[in-house]
Amino acid sequence: MLFLGGCNFRCPFCQNADLVLRPESLPGLHIDEVMRSLEKKKGFVDGVSITGGEPLIHGEALLSLMRRLREAGLAVKLDTNGYEVELLREVLAAGLADYVAMDVKTSLAGYSRAAGKALDTRRIEQAIRLIMDSGVQYEFRTTCVPGIVEESDIHEIAALVSGAKHYYLQQFRPNGPMIDAEYEAVRPHDAATLGRFLSLVSPSVQTCGLRGA
Ligand code: SF4
């Protein structure tokens, strides 16, 4: 798994605060070192997940990394929040990802709160449609943070991802340090609530499930 530092969101419940806010404080590897290390593991590693932070903020550097992974014969999974929709379009059009996992944070009305900043939510809708129409394998997933993901949000999320092949609800784990330490004291939704959320969204998607519950 390759963790790319920095992010265009500031989700208050983010558990990668150092990676998002202070990526320069963490040890890093040059892309050439990454490729050399993968070359040594040839035959044992057949794919790489690129995650963050938010990989798509890295523009041409990300495209270059993905091309090199492709040239090395490796499968590539991309984790994203979808906001850099034009770069996502390039990645998909160039066939640089085998699998895309996009976080759908909450309903569009609540998105700015979830992301910790003002957003143009049309870009979220565009990213969802783009992924669904791409022909690439994909999933959407929502971490059920109390106060950010409630039943009314689930109804709207179900409409947003309607027709999607795979959708997952993920239990919120208040393991710090988070970007906003207040979220470390938030108690997760109970199992019955998550089960209700799942039953609300399941008619709208082809397959769905609960993770971490
Ligand atoms: S949880 Fe939010 S702030 Fe943290 S990496 Fe993901 S999109 Fe960025």
PDB file of C-alpha atoms and ligand atoms in Angstrom:
ATOM      1  CA  MET A   1       0.000   0.000   0.000  1.00  0.00           C
ATOM      2  CA  LEU A   2       1.356   3.428  -0.944  1.00  0.00           C
ATOM      3  CA  PHE A   3       0.281   6.349   1.259  1.00  0.00           C
ATOM      4  CA  LEU A   4       0.450   9.709  -0.512  1.00  0.00           C
ATOM      5  CA  GLY A   5       0.590  12.713   1.801  1.00  0.00           C
ATOM      6  CA  GLY A   6      -1.682  15.737   1.797  1.00  0.00           C
ATOM      7  CA  CYS A   7      -5.404  16.047   1.203  1.00  0.00           C
ATOM      8  CA  ASN A   8      -7.854  18.578  -0.200  1.00  0.00           C
ATOM      9  CA  PHE A   9     -10.356  17.778   2.595  1.00  0.00           C
ATOM     10  CA  ARG A  10     -10.119  18.310   6.349  1.00  0.00           C
ATOM     11  CA  CYS A  11     -12.621  15.745   7.612  1.00  0.00           C
ATOM     12  CA  PRO A  12     -12.754  16.362  11.373  1.00  0.00           C
ATOM     13  CA  PHE A  13     -12.888  12.605  12.061  1.00  0.00           C
ATOM     14  CA  CYS A  14      -9.853  11.834   9.860  1.00  0.00           C
ATOM     15  CA  GLN A  15      -7.463   9.415  11.544  1.00  0.00           C
ATOM     16  CA  ASN A  16      -4.517  10.313   9.306  1.00  0.00           C
ATOM     17  CA  ALA A  17      -3.955  13.782  10.726  1.00  0.00           C
ATOM     18  CA  ASP A  18      -0.162  13.726  10.288  1.00  0.00           C
ATOM     19  CA  LEU A  19      -0.395  12.416   6.737  1.00  0.00           C
ATOM     20  CA  VAL A  20      -2.973  15.085   5.836  1.00  0.00           C
ATOM     21  CA  LEU A  21      -1.640  18.097   7.746  1.00  0.00           C
ATOM     22  CA  ARG A  22       2.081  17.407   8.152  1.00  0.00           C
ATOM     23  CA  PRO A  23       3.147  14.953   5.448  1.00  0.00           C
ATOM     24  CA  GLU A  24       6.688  16.374   5.482  1.00  0.00           C
ATOM     25  CA  SER A  25       7.040  15.168   9.100  1.00  0.00           C
ATOM     26  CA  LEU A  26       6.726  11.539   8.002  1.00  0.00           C
ATOM     27  CA  PRO A  27       9.394   9.375   6.376  1.00  0.00           C
ATOM     28  CA  GLY A  28       8.995   9.205   2.597  1.00  0.00           C
ATOM     29  CA  LEU A  29      10.306   7.239  -0.363  1.00  0.00           C
ATOM     30  CA  HIS A  30      11.216   8.496  -3.834  1.00  0.00           C
ATOM     31  CA  ILE A  31       9.209   6.874  -6.604  1.00  0.00           C
ATOM     32  CA  ASP A  32      12.403   5.196  -7.918  1.00  0.00           C
ATOM     33  CA  GLU A  33      12.929   3.517  -4.538  1.00  0.00           C
ATOM     34  CA  VAL A  34       9.307   2.347  -4.545  1.00  0.00           C
ATOM     35  CA  MET A  35       9.750   0.804  -7.978  1.00  0.00           C
ATOM     36  CA  ARG A  36      13.057  -0.859  -7.015  1.00  0.00           C
ATOM     37  CA  SER A  37      11.444  -2.325  -3.899  1.00  0.00           C
ATOM     38  CA  LEU A  38       8.509  -3.645  -5.934  1.00  0.00           C
ATOM     39  CA  GLU A  39      10.893  -5.089  -8.515  1.00  0.00           C
ATOM     40  CA  LYS A  40      12.590  -7.107  -5.751  1.00  0.00           C
ATOM     41  CA  LYS A  41       9.189  -8.457  -4.687  1.00  0.00           C
ATOM     42  CA  LYS A  42       8.259  -9.516  -8.202  1.00  0.00           C
ATOM     43  CA  GLY A  43       6.322 -12.757  -8.097  1.00  0.00           C
ATOM     44  CA  PHE A  44       5.103 -12.087  -4.543  1.00  0.00           C
ATOM     45  CA  VAL A  45       3.276  -8.797  -5.107  1.00  0.00           C
ATOM     46  CA  ASP A  46       0.820  -8.549  -7.988  1.00  0.00           C
ATOM     47  CA  GLY A  47      -0.903  -5.298  -7.093  1.00  0.00           C
ATOM     48  CA  VAL A  48      -0.600  -2.012  -5.246  1.00  0.00           C
ATOM     49  CA  SER A  49      -3.166   0.138  -3.430  1.00  0.00           C
ATOM     50  CA  ILE A  50      -2.634   3.867  -3.701  1.00  0.00           C
ATOM     51  CA  THR A  51      -4.209   5.673  -0.791  1.00  0.00           C
ATOM     52  CA  GLY A  52      -3.775   8.816   1.257  1.00  0.00           C
ATOM     53  CA  GLY A  53      -4.397  11.461   2.165  1.00  0.00           C
ATOM     54  CA  GLU A  54      -5.881  12.095  -1.242  1.00  0.00           C
ATOM     55  CA  PRO A  55      -3.870  10.657  -4.135  1.00  0.00           C
ATOM     56  CA  LEU A  56      -5.581  12.738  -6.836  1.00  0.00           C
ATOM     57  CA  ILE A  57      -4.152  16.039  -5.539  1.00  0.00           C
ATOM     58  CA  HIS A  58      -0.772  14.902  -6.883  1.00  0.00           C
ATOM     59  CA  GLY A  59      -1.684  15.455 -10.515  1.00  0.00           C
ATOM     60  CA  GLU A  60       0.989  14.512 -13.035  1.00  0.00           C
ATOM     61  CA  ALA A  61       3.136  12.866 -10.337  1.00  0.00           C
ATOM     62  CA  LEU A  62       0.296  10.449  -9.597  1.00  0.00           C
ATOM     63  CA  LEU A  63      -0.237   9.703 -13.290  1.00  0.00           C
ATOM     64  CA  SER A  64       3.462   9.005 -13.650  1.00  0.00           C
ATOM     65  CA  LEU A  65       3.447   6.677 -10.645  1.00  0.00           C
ATOM     66  CA  MET A  66       0.425   4.805 -11.950  1.00  0.00           C
ATOM     67  CA  ARG A  67       1.973   4.445 -15.417  1.00  0.00           C
ATOM     68  CA  ARG A  68       5.144   3.014 -13.905  1.00  0.00           C
ATOM     69  CA  LEU A  69       3.155   0.530 -11.830  1.00  0.00           C
ATOM     70  CA  ARG A  70       1.267  -0.467 -14.960  1.00  0.00           C
ATOM     71  CA  GLU A  71       4.498  -0.885 -16.936  1.00  0.00           C
ATOM     72  CA  ALA A  72       5.755  -3.145 -14.143  1.00  0.00           C
ATOM     73  CA  GLY A  73       2.708  -5.351 -14.734  1.00  0.00           C
ATOM     74  CA  LEU A  74       1.062  -4.530 -11.402  1.00  0.00           C
ATOM     75  CA  ALA A  75      -2.651  -4.146 -10.715  1.00  0.00           C
ATOM     76  CA  VAL A  76      -3.575  -0.784  -9.207  1.00  0.00           C
ATOM     77  CA  LYS A  77      -6.296   0.109  -6.721  1.00  0.00           C
ATOM     78  CA  LEU A  78      -7.013   3.792  -6.103  1.00  0.00           C
ATOM     79  CA  ASP A  79      -8.636   5.167  -2.940  1.00  0.00           C
ATOM     80  CA  THR A  80     -10.103   8.630  -3.392  1.00  0.00           C
ATOM     81  CA  ASN A  81     -12.576  11.189  -2.140  1.00  0.00           C
ATOM     82  CA  GLY A  82     -13.393  11.940  -5.791  1.00  0.00           C
ATOM     83  CA  TYR A  83     -13.087  15.705  -5.541  1.00  0.00           C
ATOM     84  CA  GLU A  84     -10.351  16.109  -8.172  1.00  0.00           C
ATOM     85  CA  VAL A  85     -12.797  14.863 -10.738  1.00  0.00           C
ATOM     86  CA  GLU A  86     -10.876  15.948 -13.842  1.00  0.00           C
ATOM     87  CA  LEU A  87      -7.793  13.996 -12.831  1.00  0.00           C
ATOM     88  CA  LEU A  88     -10.016  11.060 -11.954  1.00  0.00           C
ATOM     89  CA  ARG A  89     -11.397  11.279 -15.487  1.00  0.00           C
ATOM     90  CA  GLU A  90      -7.844  11.102 -16.883  1.00  0.00           C
ATOM     91  CA  VAL A  91      -6.939   8.129 -14.696  1.00  0.00           C
ATOM     92  CA  LEU A  92     -10.003   6.206 -15.813  1.00  0.00           C
ATOM     93  CA  ALA A  93      -9.719   7.155 -19.471  1.00  0.00           C
ATOM     94  CA  ALA A  94      -6.072   6.059 -19.539  1.00  0.00           C
ATOM     95  CA  GLY A  95      -6.912   2.719 -17.939  1.00  0.00           C
ATOM     96  CA  LEU A  96      -4.501   3.342 -15.066  1.00  0.00           C
ATOM     97  CA  ALA A  97      -6.683   1.853 -12.307  1.00  0.00           C
ATOM     98  CA  ASP A  98      -8.165  -1.629 -12.008  1.00  0.00           C
ATOM     99  CA  TYR A  99     -10.278  -0.736  -9.009  1.00  0.00           C
ATOM    100  CA  VAL A 100     -11.479   2.555  -7.542  1.00  0.00           C
ATOM    101  CA  ALA A 101     -12.808   2.938  -3.999  1.00  0.00           C
ATOM    102  CA  MET A 102     -14.502   6.288  -3.397  1.00  0.00           C
ATOM    103  CA  ASP A 103     -15.627   7.632  -0.052  1.00  0.00           C
ATOM    104  CA  VAL A 104     -19.120   9.074  -0.128  1.00  0.00           C
ATOM    105  CA  LYS A 105     -18.896  11.074   3.069  1.00  0.00           C
ATOM    106  CA  THR A 106     -22.574  11.867   3.593  1.00  0.00           C
ATOM    107  CA  SER A 107     -25.545  13.596   1.916  1.00  0.00           C
ATOM    108  CA  LEU A 108     -24.644  16.523  -0.342  1.00  0.00           C
ATOM    109  CA  ALA A 109     -26.219  18.941   2.137  1.00  0.00           C
ATOM    110  CA  GLY A 110     -23.870  17.728   4.850  1.00  0.00           C
ATOM    111  CA  TYR A 111     -20.766  17.334   2.706  1.00  0.00           C
ATOM    112  CA  SER A 112     -18.985  20.545   3.644  1.00  0.00           C
ATOM    113  CA  ARG A 113     -19.317  19.716   7.320  1.00  0.00           C
ATOM    114  CA  ALA A 114     -18.063  16.185   6.727  1.00  0.00           C
ATOM    115  CA  ALA A 115     -15.113  17.412   4.664  1.00  0.00           C
ATOM    116  CA  GLY A 116     -14.285  20.258   7.051  1.00  0.00           C
ATOM    117  CA  LYS A 117     -14.432  22.926   4.328  1.00  0.00           C
ATOM    118  CA  ALA A 118     -16.770  24.538   1.812  1.00  0.00           C
ATOM    119  CA  LEU A 119     -17.147  22.365  -1.292  1.00  0.00           C
ATOM    120  CA  ASP A 120     -18.708  22.309  -4.726  1.00  0.00           C
ATOM    121  CA  THR A 121     -20.778  19.169  -4.286  1.00  0.00           C
ATOM    122  CA  ARG A 122     -21.447  18.909  -8.034  1.00  0.00           C
ATOM    123  CA  ARG A 123     -17.948  17.496  -8.244  1.00  0.00           C
ATOM    124  CA  ILE A 124     -18.936  14.695  -5.883  1.00  0.00           C
ATOM    125  CA  GLU A 125     -21.934  13.823  -8.045  1.00  0.00           C
ATOM    126  CA  GLN A 126     -19.781  13.955 -11.180  1.00  0.00           C
ATOM    127  CA  ALA A 127     -17.177  11.633  -9.645  1.00  0.00           C
ATOM    128  CA  ILE A 128     -19.820   9.082  -8.671  1.00  0.00           C
ATOM    129  CA  ARG A 129     -21.312   9.052 -12.192  1.00  0.00           C
ATOM    130  CA  LEU A 130     -17.880   8.944 -13.796  1.00  0.00           C
ATOM    131  CA  ILE A 131     -16.836   5.907 -11.774  1.00  0.00           C
ATOM    132  CA  MET A 132     -20.112   4.090 -12.352  1.00  0.00           C
ATOM    133  CA  ASP A 133     -19.916   4.663 -16.113  1.00  0.00           C
ATOM    134  CA  SER A 134     -16.203   3.869 -16.426  1.00  0.00           C
ATOM    135  CA  GLY A 135     -16.323   0.084 -16.741  1.00  0.00           C
ATOM    136  CA  VAL A 136     -13.645  -0.140 -14.010  1.00  0.00           C
ATOM    137  CA  GLN A 137     -14.359  -2.225 -10.910  1.00  0.00           C
ATOM    138  CA  TYR A 138     -15.327   0.014  -8.027  1.00  0.00           C
ATOM    139  CA  GLU A 139     -16.955   0.494  -4.672  1.00  0.00           C
ATOM    140  CA  PHE A 140     -18.435   3.402  -2.766  1.00  0.00           C
ATOM    141  CA  ARG A 141     -18.249   3.488   1.009  1.00  0.00           C
ATOM    142  CA  THR A 142     -19.442   5.649   3.859  1.00  0.00           C
ATOM    143  CA  THR A 143     -18.005   5.800   7.351  1.00  0.00           C
ATOM    144  CA  CYS A 144     -20.999   6.217   9.640  1.00  0.00           C
ATOM    145  CA  VAL A 145     -19.862   9.056  11.873  1.00  0.00           C
ATOM    146  CA  PRO A 146     -22.663  10.028  14.296  1.00  0.00           C
ATOM    147  CA  GLY A 147     -23.831  13.584  13.682  1.00  0.00           C
ATOM    148  CA  ILE A 148     -22.471  13.465  10.131  1.00  0.00           C
ATOM    149  CA  VAL A 149     -24.183  10.317   8.880  1.00  0.00           C
ATOM    150  CA  GLU A 150     -27.719   9.941  10.193  1.00  0.00           C
ATOM    151  CA  GLU A 151     -30.817   8.269   8.775  1.00  0.00           C
ATOM    152  CA  SER A 152     -31.841  11.270   6.665  1.00  0.00           C
ATOM    153  CA  ASP A 153     -28.359  11.310   5.122  1.00  0.00           C
ATOM    154  CA  ILE A 154     -28.577   7.616   4.308  1.00  0.00           C
ATOM    155  CA  HIS A 155     -31.745   8.225   2.290  1.00  0.00           C
ATOM    156  CA  GLU A 156     -29.895  10.831   0.223  1.00  0.00           C
ATOM    157  CA  ILE A 157     -26.764   8.718  -0.146  1.00  0.00           C
ATOM    158  CA  ALA A 158     -28.936   5.864  -1.432  1.00  0.00           C
ATOM    159  CA  ALA A 159     -30.193   8.175  -4.177  1.00  0.00           C
ATOM    160  CA  LEU A 160     -26.670   9.411  -4.951  1.00  0.00           C
ATOM    161  CA  VAL A 161     -25.253   5.904  -5.471  1.00  0.00           C
ATOM    162  CA  SER A 162     -28.423   4.413  -6.899  1.00  0.00           C
ATOM    163  CA  GLY A 163     -27.598   1.506  -9.224  1.00  0.00           C
ATOM    164  CA  ALA A 164     -24.021   1.138  -7.936  1.00  0.00           C
ATOM    165  CA  LYS A 165     -22.459  -2.312  -8.036  1.00  0.00           C
ATOM    166  CA  HIS A 166     -20.892  -2.251  -4.576  1.00  0.00           C
ATOM    167  CA  TYR A 167     -21.587  -0.036  -1.593  1.00  0.00           C
ATOM    168  CA  TYR A 168     -20.337  -0.436   1.962  1.00  0.00           C
ATOM    169  CA  LEU A 169     -21.221   1.174   5.259  1.00  0.00           C
ATOM    170  CA  GLN A 170     -18.261   1.313   7.614  1.00  0.00           C
ATOM    171  CA  GLN A 171     -18.419   1.527  11.377  1.00  0.00           C
ATOM    172  CA  PHE A 172     -16.820   4.647  12.836  1.00  0.00           C
ATOM    173  CA  ARG A 173     -13.975   3.905  15.253  1.00  0.00           C
ATOM    174  CA  PRO A 174     -13.024   6.908  17.376  1.00  0.00           C
ATOM    175  CA  ASN A 175      -9.324   6.063  17.421  1.00  0.00           C
ATOM    176  CA  GLY A 176      -7.207   9.191  17.590  1.00  0.00           C
ATOM    177  CA  PRO A 177      -5.447  11.305  16.935  1.00  0.00           C
ATOM    178  CA  MET A 178      -8.077  12.867  14.686  1.00  0.00           C
ATOM    179  CA  ILE A 179      -8.021  16.220  12.921  1.00  0.00           C
ATOM    180  CA  ASP A 180     -10.662  17.436  15.390  1.00  0.00           C
ATOM    181  CA  ALA A 181      -9.979  15.822  18.768  1.00  0.00           C
ATOM    182  CA  GLU A 182     -13.624  16.312  19.772  1.00  0.00           C
ATOM    183  CA  TYR A 183     -14.528  13.415  17.472  1.00  0.00           C
ATOM    184  CA  GLU A 184     -12.415  11.073  19.584  1.00  0.00           C
ATOM    185  CA  ALA A 185     -15.186  11.276  22.199  1.00  0.00           C
ATOM    186  CA  VAL A 186     -18.032  10.507  19.763  1.00  0.00           C
ATOM    187  CA  ARG A 187     -19.712   7.184  20.461  1.00  0.00           C
ATOM    188  CA  PRO A 188     -20.263   5.040  17.335  1.00  0.00           C
ATOM    189  CA  HIS A 189     -23.749   4.196  16.109  1.00  0.00           C
ATOM    190  CA  ASP A 190     -24.989   0.946  17.640  1.00  0.00           C
ATOM    191  CA  ALA A 191     -25.435  -2.240  15.621  1.00  0.00           C
ATOM    192  CA  ALA A 192     -29.206  -1.808  15.296  1.00  0.00           C
ATOM    193  CA  THR A 193     -28.773   1.648  13.778  1.00  0.00           C
ATOM    194  CA  LEU A 194     -26.199   0.414  11.282  1.00  0.00           C
ATOM    195  CA  GLY A 195     -28.492  -2.492  10.390  1.00  0.00           C
ATOM    196  CA  ARG A 196     -31.303  -0.017   9.722  1.00  0.00           C
ATOM    197  CA  PHE A 197     -29.009   2.106   7.552  1.00  0.00           C
ATOM    198  CA  LEU A 198     -28.069  -0.998   5.585  1.00  0.00           C
ATOM    199  CA  SER A 199     -31.696  -1.974   5.028  1.00  0.00           C
ATOM    200  CA  LEU A 200     -32.442   1.564   3.793  1.00  0.00           C
ATOM    201  CA  VAL A 201     -29.657   1.621   1.227  1.00  0.00           C
ATOM    202  CA  SER A 202     -29.747  -1.991   0.052  1.00  0.00           C
ATOM    203  CA  PRO A 203     -32.717  -1.655  -2.374  1.00  0.00           C
ATOM    204  CA  SER A 204     -30.815   1.063  -4.262  1.00  0.00           C
ATOM    205  CA  VAL A 205     -27.576  -0.816  -4.977  1.00  0.00           C
ATOM    206  CA  GLN A 206     -26.602  -4.193  -6.402  1.00  0.00           C
ATOM    207  CA  THR A 207     -24.591  -5.383  -3.402  1.00  0.00           C
ATOM    208  CA  CYS A 208     -23.905  -3.777  -0.071  1.00  0.00           C
ATOM    209  CA  GLY A 209     -22.484  -4.666   3.283  1.00  0.00           C
ATOM    210  CA  LEU A 210     -21.307  -3.501   6.678  1.00  0.00           C
ATOM    211  CA  ARG A 211     -17.641  -3.293   7.578  1.00  0.00           C
ATOM    212  CA  GLY A 212     -16.183  -3.152  11.047  1.00  0.00           C
ATOM    213  CA  ALA A 213     -19.529  -3.472  12.821  1.00  0.00           C
TER     214      ALA A 213
HETATM  215  S1  SF4 B   1     -10.664  11.212   5.877  1.00  0.00           S
HETATM  216 FE1  SF4 B   1     -10.926  13.204   4.818  1.00  0.00          FE
HETATM  217  S2  SF4 B   1      -9.147  14.474   5.458  1.00  0.00           S
HETATM  218 FE2  SF4 B   1      -8.660  12.312   5.930  1.00  0.00          FE
HETATM  219  S3  SF4 B   1      -7.577  11.558   4.141  1.00  0.00           S
HETATM  220 FE3  SF4 B   1      -9.736  11.020   3.835  1.00  0.00          FE
HETATM  221  S4  SF4 B   1     -10.608  12.725   2.672  1.00  0.00           S
HETATM  222 FE4  SF4 B   1      -8.637  13.432   3.507  1.00  0.00          FE
END
